[in-house]
Amino acid sequence: MIEEQHTETIPALISHFIQGEFVESLGGGRFETLNPDTNAPLAMVASGEPEDIDRAVASAHEGWQNYWRDMAPKERARYLNRIADGLESATDVMATWDSVDTGIPIHQTRGQISRAADNFRFFAEMATRMTGESFPNAPHFMNYSVRQPIGVAGLITPWNTPLMLETWKIAPCLAAGDTAVLKPAEWSPLTAYRLARIIQEADLPPGVFNMVQGFGESAGAALVRHPRVPLISFIGETTTGQEIMRTGSDFLKRFSMELGGKSPVVVFGDADLDRALDAVLYGIYTLNGERCTAGSRLFVEDRVYDRFVADLSHRIQRIKVGHPLDPETDIGQLIHPEHWARVKSYVDLAPVEGFTVVAGGRRPPDFPQGNYLEPTLLTGVRNDMRVAQEEIFGPVLTVMPFHTEEEAMLWANDVRYGLASYVWTGDVARSQRFAQGIEAGMVWVNSQNVRDLRTPFGGSKWSGFGREGGHYSFDFYTETKTVHVAAGSHPIPRLGI
Ligand code: NAD
């Protein structure tokens, strides 16, 4: 049963938002965004080109100089809270648009909208708490540091949980006193457009938030190359991050890079196996498996392996694949036919690599069209296989048995990515050894991925660098300036007397 969540129609043209106004591309270019249920066009989208980026950056620069840079943090916080209010009151429409645009089930997109509002509320509060440090050096000096906004930030975001990730960037950027040019992903333009309407209704001064839709190679690259954009905060694939850094290095830009992942989940026999099972299923099959922190490589201690895998297979058969607007659906459609083909191509490596598809791996028989794929479990996997090493970014889980703690750690670390990691054990000391030894930006012990917005979020190795969240976001979005004040007359060597 597909629920009618709201009555707001998706506009025929999804435009840019520059200087407080919705505008088309200067050159009039447009592209189609597809409905992943049918792959028929959902709407036309303005296709941003370098001249549109120029216009957006000029607007953001003016907004920064004229309104935002010198506004009291308390005032900025008021605007951010107003945006959060707007998001909350538009939850139905936002969640519906997010689901039809991305294929993510409605009960999950509802959670994402709520988190998007939380991002604004959290950073509204952080704006008022931003402090410097003092370094008293009596009697000669009083030294202190201040954080200052830097200017225009280019925010480049992916299509998985688009609104949540866009707000994860916009909120700290605005809280810090910078202004934004957002370039949303070309496969998921709808909610960024709707967010711009909320921002317009919140009466944000013109130019403080700008958004240019379009492709990475044109709009995205122009933003990275723009000399008036000192900050690039990027979320996306590792290879795209590398390309962006190459382009931006000519301008010595400051980067925050939240890149791909292939995160291990290690389950020891002494863990609460029922909870571990729930978390494993949640960690790979929610958000259609299109989650950067998905626990996509499962390692299970050999003495409980058979039982755990049997339970997993049993539960996987009962996961409901369906239309994302059906409240009963657990897995909707993958975002795009190209992505569907990419994910499926990994499953099709079975005869080449020698693993076994024990559950799923096919288009569900009830869905002859659209980007539907069954939740998939692969066994007989070796850690050097492509399915164990490369980010698949879909509902595909590999599982391997291990015998010793050392072996589990070795295999968990033997991958180029280092974003998230998860360990399940009843042994506190072992959980701490694991937390120390794992090569990842984040470790969850006996827990699925539960976020605390105060903590630093980010990856190591090929999963990127820089941390955002809490005050760590301000390390990226502000410049730390040190002021040295002489108090009295410290000795000054006198030359040339
Ligand atoms: P992507 O790298 O293809 O695209 C991301 C964004 O970059 C899009 O807006 C795209 O238009 C833009 N882009 C592409 N080429 C560009 C260029 N040359 N210059 C400037 N911009 C360019 O990623 P995707 O497929 O949209 O997203 C999936 C990826 O994102 C996965 O690898 C996933 O792990 C990663 N991700 C990471 C995190 C994290 O926090 N580490 C969070 C979510 C997603």
XYZ file of C-alpha atoms and ligand atoms in Angstrom:
541
model
C 0.000 0.000 0.000
C 1.614 3.258 -1.125
C 0.796 6.146 1.127
C -0.117 9.571 -0.220
C 2.156 11.567 2.051
C 1.434 15.077 0.853
C -0.152 17.102 -1.909
C 2.730 19.278 -3.047
C 3.598 18.583 -6.674
C 7.187 18.449 -7.806
C 7.745 21.518 -10.030
C 8.469 20.938 -13.707
C 11.791 22.790 -13.372
C 14.184 22.421 -10.463
C 16.213 25.618 -10.606
C 19.247 27.190 -8.961
C 19.001 29.505 -5.955
C 21.235 32.568 -6.209
C 21.057 35.910 -4.388
C 17.824 34.851 -2.705
C 16.048 34.075 -6.006
C 15.250 30.930 -7.980
C 16.904 31.246 -11.377
C 17.530 29.208 -14.511
C 20.985 28.650 -15.961
C 22.287 31.654 -17.888
C 22.731 29.435 -20.920
C 19.330 27.770 -20.418
C 20.790 24.225 -20.122
C 18.669 21.547 -18.435
C 18.817 17.845 -17.692
C 16.334 15.198 -16.552
C 16.200 13.636 -13.128
C 14.768 10.122 -13.138
C 12.243 8.331 -10.986
C 14.086 5.190 -9.824
C 10.801 3.255 -9.788
C 10.383 3.535 -13.543
C 13.429 5.435 -14.749
C 11.035 7.857 -16.433
C 11.808 11.580 -15.987
C 10.630 13.050 -12.690
C 11.475 16.689 -13.467
C 13.817 18.877 -15.483
C 16.762 20.385 -13.641
C 18.740 23.533 -14.459
C 22.218 22.491 -15.510
C 24.798 24.802 -13.956
C 27.819 25.903 -15.956
C 30.870 27.954 -14.949
C 29.015 31.259 -15.553
C 26.284 30.177 -13.102
C 28.934 29.302 -10.540
C 30.497 32.750 -11.100
C 27.155 34.350 -10.377
C 26.602 32.229 -7.251
C 30.102 32.905 -5.901
C 29.728 36.662 -6.477
C 26.433 36.521 -4.596
C 27.961 34.499 -1.742
C 30.877 36.908 -1.510
C 28.554 39.898 -1.261
C 26.377 38.092 1.261
C 29.468 37.418 3.345
C 30.772 40.980 3.265
C 27.443 42.757 3.588
C 25.556 40.647 6.096
C 27.000 37.462 7.434
C 30.663 37.899 8.357
C 29.999 40.509 11.020
C 26.642 39.290 12.275
C 26.540 38.348 15.969
C 26.561 34.577 16.421
C 23.294 34.802 18.325
C 21.654 36.363 15.261
C 23.050 33.699 12.956
C 21.745 31.061 15.339
C 18.281 32.561 15.112
C 18.285 32.089 11.330
C 19.530 28.499 11.634
C 16.772 27.651 14.095
C 14.217 29.168 11.754
C 15.468 26.882 8.960
C 15.145 23.915 11.343
C 11.556 24.947 12.086
C 10.838 25.142 8.350
C 12.310 21.705 7.767
C 10.292 20.177 10.558
C 7.045 21.619 9.322
C 7.795 20.384 5.786
C 8.698 16.854 6.921
C 5.994 15.115 4.873
C 6.845 16.787 1.602
C 10.607 16.567 2.138
C 10.499 12.878 3.054
C 8.261 12.080 0.085
C 10.419 13.970 -2.399
C 13.556 12.402 -0.960
C 12.030 8.918 -1.321
C 10.781 9.351 -4.868
C 14.063 10.955 -5.939
C 16.440 8.446 -4.326
C 14.399 5.257 -3.789
C 15.064 5.243 -0.040
C 12.096 3.994 2.028
C 9.859 6.661 3.500
C 10.270 5.599 7.121
C 14.016 6.122 6.657
C 13.777 9.440 4.782
C 11.542 10.736 7.578
C 14.418 10.024 9.946
C 16.789 11.849 7.606
C 14.631 14.988 7.574
C 14.534 14.993 11.338
C 18.319 14.642 11.408
C 18.609 17.490 8.868
C 16.666 19.741 11.247
C 18.872 18.547 14.125
C 21.946 19.566 12.136
C 20.677 23.161 12.023
C 19.640 23.232 15.684
C 22.900 21.700 16.844
C 25.090 24.148 14.925
C 22.864 27.076 15.918
C 23.866 26.300 19.463
C 27.488 25.694 18.522
C 27.605 29.135 16.858
C 26.907 30.772 20.196
C 29.516 28.642 21.934
C 32.406 29.266 19.587
C 35.298 30.478 21.695
C 38.990 31.172 21.435
C 41.759 30.437 23.900
C 43.767 32.744 26.097
C 47.450 32.338 26.893
C 48.191 34.775 29.733
C 51.879 35.537 30.151
C 51.981 38.052 33.004
C 53.315 40.627 33.363
C 54.426 41.253 29.802
C 51.802 39.757 27.527
C 48.238 38.746 27.084
C 48.003 36.387 24.129
C 44.793 34.959 22.778
C 43.345 33.253 19.743
C 40.115 33.985 17.922
C 38.242 32.064 15.258
C 37.225 34.088 12.242
C 35.043 33.219 9.285
C 36.956 32.683 6.047
C 34.564 33.557 3.227
C 32.751 31.492 0.609
C 32.624 27.720 1.051
C 31.963 25.340 -1.840
C 29.889 22.413 -0.576
C 29.797 19.426 -2.930
C 27.566 16.549 -1.875
C 26.505 13.064 -3.032
C 23.125 11.497 -3.785
C 22.905 9.125 -0.823
C 20.802 10.730 1.945
C 21.155 13.978 -0.013
C 19.291 16.393 2.251
C 20.862 15.113 5.451
C 24.382 15.425 4.010
C 23.741 18.846 2.476
C 22.570 20.173 5.842
C 25.529 18.474 7.536
C 27.673 20.905 5.518
C 25.459 23.989 5.291
C 24.702 24.251 9.019
C 28.299 24.459 10.359
C 29.334 26.625 7.394
C 26.685 29.244 8.184
C 27.170 28.877 11.953
C 30.854 29.732 11.518
C 30.048 32.905 9.594
C 30.961 31.667 6.109
C 28.549 31.786 3.195
C 27.729 28.809 0.997
C 27.520 27.695 -2.599
C 26.043 24.201 -2.563
C 26.418 21.888 -5.564
C 24.036 18.979 -4.912
C 24.446 15.650 -6.691
C 22.916 15.487 -10.164
C 20.999 12.270 -9.375
C 19.154 13.751 -6.371
C 18.357 17.444 -6.939
C 14.851 17.700 -5.441
C 15.282 18.222 -1.720
C 18.086 20.752 -2.119
C 15.659 22.822 -4.172
C 12.948 22.457 -1.507
C 15.454 23.340 1.210
C 16.277 26.550 -0.674
C 12.603 27.456 -0.481
C 12.663 26.909 3.267
C 15.773 29.075 3.500
C 14.076 31.778 1.443
C 11.049 31.636 3.752
C 13.390 31.911 6.765
C 14.421 35.301 5.317
C 18.118 34.574 5.269
C 19.879 37.669 3.882
C 20.419 37.384 0.100
C 23.603 35.628 -0.959
C 24.254 33.843 2.338
C 23.082 30.526 0.913
C 23.293 29.753 -2.805
C 22.758 26.550 -4.705
C 23.761 25.599 -8.232
C 22.419 22.337 -9.643
C 24.329 20.432 -12.266
C 27.014 17.923 -13.083
C 30.299 17.425 -11.317
C 32.460 17.941 -14.375
C 30.887 21.342 -15.145
C 29.296 23.005 -12.096
C 31.323 21.078 -9.483
C 34.689 21.559 -11.168
C 33.989 25.288 -11.726
C 33.343 25.701 -8.011
C 36.597 23.938 -7.144
C 38.516 26.122 -9.617
C 36.943 29.380 -8.495
C 39.609 31.679 -6.975
C 37.114 33.315 -4.596
C 36.180 29.995 -2.937
C 38.885 29.189 -0.368
C 37.029 26.238 1.215
C 35.873 23.015 -0.414
C 33.934 20.598 1.744
C 33.354 17.442 -0.257
C 31.469 14.199 0.287
C 31.650 11.554 -2.397
C 33.767 8.883 -3.990
C 37.459 8.619 -3.292
C 38.386 8.998 -6.969
C 36.318 12.192 -7.220
C 38.024 13.511 -4.092
C 41.404 12.898 -5.697
C 40.351 14.766 -8.836
C 39.021 17.686 -6.782
C 42.269 17.931 -4.813
C 44.291 17.984 -8.020
C 42.164 20.826 -9.382
C 42.055 22.769 -6.122
C 45.741 22.468 -5.320
C 46.579 25.268 -7.789
C 44.637 27.598 -5.487
C 45.871 26.096 -2.188
C 42.302 25.456 -1.098
C 41.400 24.043 2.266
C 39.679 20.666 1.870
C 37.457 18.509 3.989
C 37.219 15.094 2.342
C 34.531 12.602 3.391
C 35.109 9.760 0.947
C 34.218 6.120 0.347
C 34.153 3.255 2.832
C 34.297 -0.528 3.117
C 33.719 -0.879 6.810
C 34.302 -4.107 8.744
C 31.978 -5.606 11.330
C 33.735 -8.138 13.589
C 31.516 -10.450 15.616
C 33.126 -12.563 18.339
C 31.418 -15.684 19.701
C 31.104 -14.143 23.170
C 28.950 -11.238 21.911
C 25.219 -10.807 22.342
C 24.621 -12.493 18.998
C 20.970 -11.512 18.697
C 21.795 -7.829 18.997
C 24.795 -8.245 16.718
C 22.533 -9.841 14.105
C 20.052 -6.965 14.276
C 22.863 -4.439 13.919
C 24.516 -6.252 11.013
C 21.227 -6.316 9.094
C 20.518 -2.683 9.912
C 24.040 -1.563 9.012
C 24.075 -2.979 5.494
C 20.460 -3.104 4.341
C 19.006 0.222 5.506
C 19.313 3.180 3.114
C 19.392 0.457 0.419
C 23.009 -0.212 1.389
C 23.905 3.201 -0.039
C 25.506 4.361 3.202
C 29.117 5.491 3.499
C 29.463 3.858 6.934
C 27.683 0.616 5.911
C 29.110 -2.449 7.627
C 29.692 -4.219 4.325
C 32.446 -6.700 5.335
C 31.349 -9.069 8.070
C 33.845 -11.244 9.956
C 32.335 -13.857 12.300
C 34.277 -16.048 14.751
C 34.329 -19.582 13.348
C 32.743 -21.266 16.371
C 29.472 -19.332 15.831
C 29.798 -18.761 12.077
C 27.347 -21.419 10.824
C 24.596 -20.418 13.190
C 25.101 -16.699 12.563
C 25.069 -17.066 8.783
C 21.979 -19.322 8.908
C 20.177 -16.709 11.019
C 21.304 -13.946 8.673
C 20.018 -15.790 5.588
C 16.727 -16.486 7.295
C 16.209 -12.838 8.218
C 17.342 -11.569 4.794
C 14.566 -13.573 3.076
C 12.069 -11.625 5.188
C 13.360 -8.137 4.411
C 10.701 -6.394 2.372
C 11.733 -4.940 -0.961
C 9.134 -2.541 -2.292
C 8.109 0.929 -3.329
C 9.797 3.520 -1.111
C 6.493 5.248 -0.331
C 5.090 2.024 1.128
C 5.590 2.364 4.902
C 6.260 -1.393 5.121
C 9.210 -1.246 2.710
C 12.709 -1.941 4.035
C 14.605 -1.646 0.746
C 13.424 0.563 -2.127
C 15.087 1.169 -5.486
C 18.749 1.928 -6.045
C 19.201 5.491 -7.187
C 19.898 5.069 -10.904
C 20.030 2.316 -13.539
C 23.787 2.870 -13.929
C 24.278 2.349 -10.218
C 22.021 -0.730 -10.266
C 24.164 -2.215 -13.046
C 27.346 -1.421 -11.124
C 26.118 -3.087 -7.921
C 24.795 -6.098 -9.854
C 28.097 -6.448 -11.695
C 29.782 -7.228 -8.357
C 27.283 -10.015 -7.610
C 27.895 -11.358 -11.113
C 31.575 -11.831 -10.268
C 30.606 -15.050 -8.411
C 31.782 -17.468 -11.117
C 34.977 -15.448 -11.695
C 35.994 -14.882 -8.070
C 34.528 -18.102 -6.667
C 32.240 -16.815 -3.913
C 28.674 -18.029 -3.341
C 25.504 -15.950 -3.449
C 23.532 -17.498 -0.576
C 20.734 -14.941 -0.516
C 19.362 -12.380 -2.958
C 21.516 -11.080 -5.769
C 18.667 -10.774 -8.268
C 16.006 -8.344 -9.394
C 12.935 -9.349 -7.313
C 10.471 -11.192 -9.599
C 7.615 -8.834 -8.616
C 9.491 -5.789 -9.960
C 10.263 -6.227 -13.649
C 11.233 -2.550 -14.023
C 12.958 0.059 -11.869
C 16.197 -0.248 -9.925
C 15.156 -2.972 -7.501
C 17.657 -5.459 -6.129
C 17.204 -8.122 -3.469
C 19.257 -7.890 -0.279
C 22.295 -10.017 -0.969
C 24.641 -12.155 1.115
C 27.921 -13.528 -0.224
C 29.824 -16.375 1.472
C 32.991 -18.230 0.489
C 34.648 -14.832 0.213
C 38.420 -14.301 0.489
C 39.662 -10.946 1.717
C 41.570 -10.258 -1.490
C 38.484 -10.596 -3.709
C 37.109 -7.450 -5.318
C 33.796 -7.888 -3.477
C 35.694 -7.739 -0.166
C 37.907 -4.804 -1.123
C 35.889 -2.414 -3.297
C 33.004 -0.229 -2.200
C 29.850 -1.730 -3.754
C 27.483 0.842 -2.200
C 24.390 -1.354 -2.383
C 22.592 -4.007 -0.307
C 25.432 -6.515 -0.604
C 27.183 -8.069 2.404
C 30.265 -10.300 2.330
C 30.908 -12.644 5.255
C 34.051 -14.537 6.262
C 34.835 -16.768 9.274
C 37.897 -16.053 11.428
C 39.631 -18.079 14.100
C 41.689 -15.690 16.214
C 41.466 -12.074 17.297
C 44.733 -11.337 15.474
C 43.358 -12.764 12.243
C 40.171 -10.687 12.558
C 42.160 -7.485 13.118
C 44.531 -8.255 10.254
C 41.727 -8.827 7.766
C 39.615 -5.936 9.030
C 42.572 -3.602 8.432
C 43.608 -5.152 5.136
C 41.606 -2.750 2.959
C 42.431 0.660 1.594
C 39.457 2.392 3.213
C 39.256 3.447 6.869
C 35.932 5.130 7.590
C 33.841 3.212 10.146
C 34.262 -0.092 11.998
C 32.143 -2.153 14.347
C 33.088 -4.793 16.924
C 30.795 -7.092 18.874
C 32.221 -8.857 21.931
C 31.388 -9.489 25.584
C 35.039 -9.004 26.538
C 35.729 -5.389 27.501
C 39.494 -5.702 27.219
C 39.213 -7.175 23.742
C 36.851 -4.429 22.626
C 39.445 -1.871 23.723
C 42.295 -3.692 21.953
C 40.162 -3.654 18.844
C 39.260 0.025 19.220
C 42.972 0.878 19.539
C 44.165 -1.316 16.691
C 41.572 -0.787 14.001
C 42.572 1.565 11.191
C 39.423 3.654 10.900
C 38.201 7.115 11.772
C 35.377 5.726 13.921
C 34.702 2.559 15.923
C 31.392 1.446 17.376
C 31.594 -1.152 20.166
C 28.516 -3.370 20.614
C 26.487 -0.812 18.698
C 25.189 -0.030 15.273
C 25.930 3.341 13.762
C 24.499 5.762 16.333
C 25.679 9.304 15.792
C 26.459 11.899 18.420
C 26.768 15.257 16.666
C 29.373 16.462 19.158
C 31.891 13.807 18.133
C 34.409 14.131 15.280
C 33.138 12.382 12.136
C 35.472 11.377 9.326
C 37.741 8.751 7.875
C 41.338 7.662 7.592
C 43.336 6.103 4.731
C 41.396 6.319 1.440
C 38.223 7.369 3.256
C 39.503 10.918 3.456
C 40.696 13.391 6.041
C 39.457 16.210 8.190
C 36.849 15.855 10.873
C 33.462 17.535 11.034
C 30.993 17.499 13.920
C 31.017 19.437 17.184
C 33.724 22.072 17.392
C 35.803 20.070 14.889
C 33.676 21.572 12.108
C 34.983 25.000 13.077
C 38.577 23.831 12.548
C 37.596 23.646 8.900
C 35.207 26.583 8.531
C 37.181 29.195 10.491
C 40.655 30.671 10.531
C 42.377 30.694 13.893
C 44.121 33.997 14.438
C 46.490 34.618 17.337
C 46.693 38.065 18.881
C 49.718 39.019 21.009
C 49.164 42.066 23.227
C 52.031 43.625 25.116
C 51.025 44.647 28.611
C 53.606 47.132 29.790
C 57.134 47.373 28.570
C 58.773 44.052 27.766
C 62.421 44.334 26.798
C 63.045 45.160 23.132
C 66.624 44.766 21.931
C 67.769 48.169 20.683
C 69.653 48.131 17.415
C 71.573 51.070 15.925
C 72.003 53.088 19.075
P 30.569 11.201 -6.528
O 31.978 11.356 -6.107
O 30.280 10.604 -7.845
O 29.822 12.614 -6.537
C 29.758 13.432 -5.391
C 29.589 14.872 -5.819
O 30.770 15.300 -6.494
C 28.425 15.104 -6.778
O 27.789 16.309 -6.439
C 29.133 15.235 -8.118
O 28.415 15.983 -9.061
C 30.408 15.936 -7.714
N 31.529 15.797 -8.657
C 31.800 14.757 -9.478
N 32.929 15.017 -10.196
C 33.378 16.234 -9.801
C 34.491 17.038 -10.166
N 35.380 16.648 -11.079
N 34.648 18.235 -9.555
C 33.777 18.640 -8.607
N 32.688 17.926 -8.239
C 32.493 16.719 -8.806
O 29.864 10.382 -5.346
P 28.389 9.809 -5.322
O 28.328 8.627 -6.224
O 27.441 10.939 -5.504
O 28.275 9.341 -3.788
C 28.652 8.108 -3.322
C 30.008 8.157 -2.652
O 29.999 9.090 -1.568
C 30.415 6.835 -2.021
O 31.756 6.577 -2.303
C 30.212 7.076 -0.528
O 30.983 6.259 0.340
C 30.614 8.504 -0.425
N 30.096 9.083 0.816
C 30.980 9.345 1.827
C 30.513 9.862 3.042
C 31.462 10.143 4.179
O 31.045 10.796 5.119
N 32.691 9.688 4.144
C 29.146 10.107 3.204
C 28.278 9.808 2.153
C 28.772 9.314 0.956
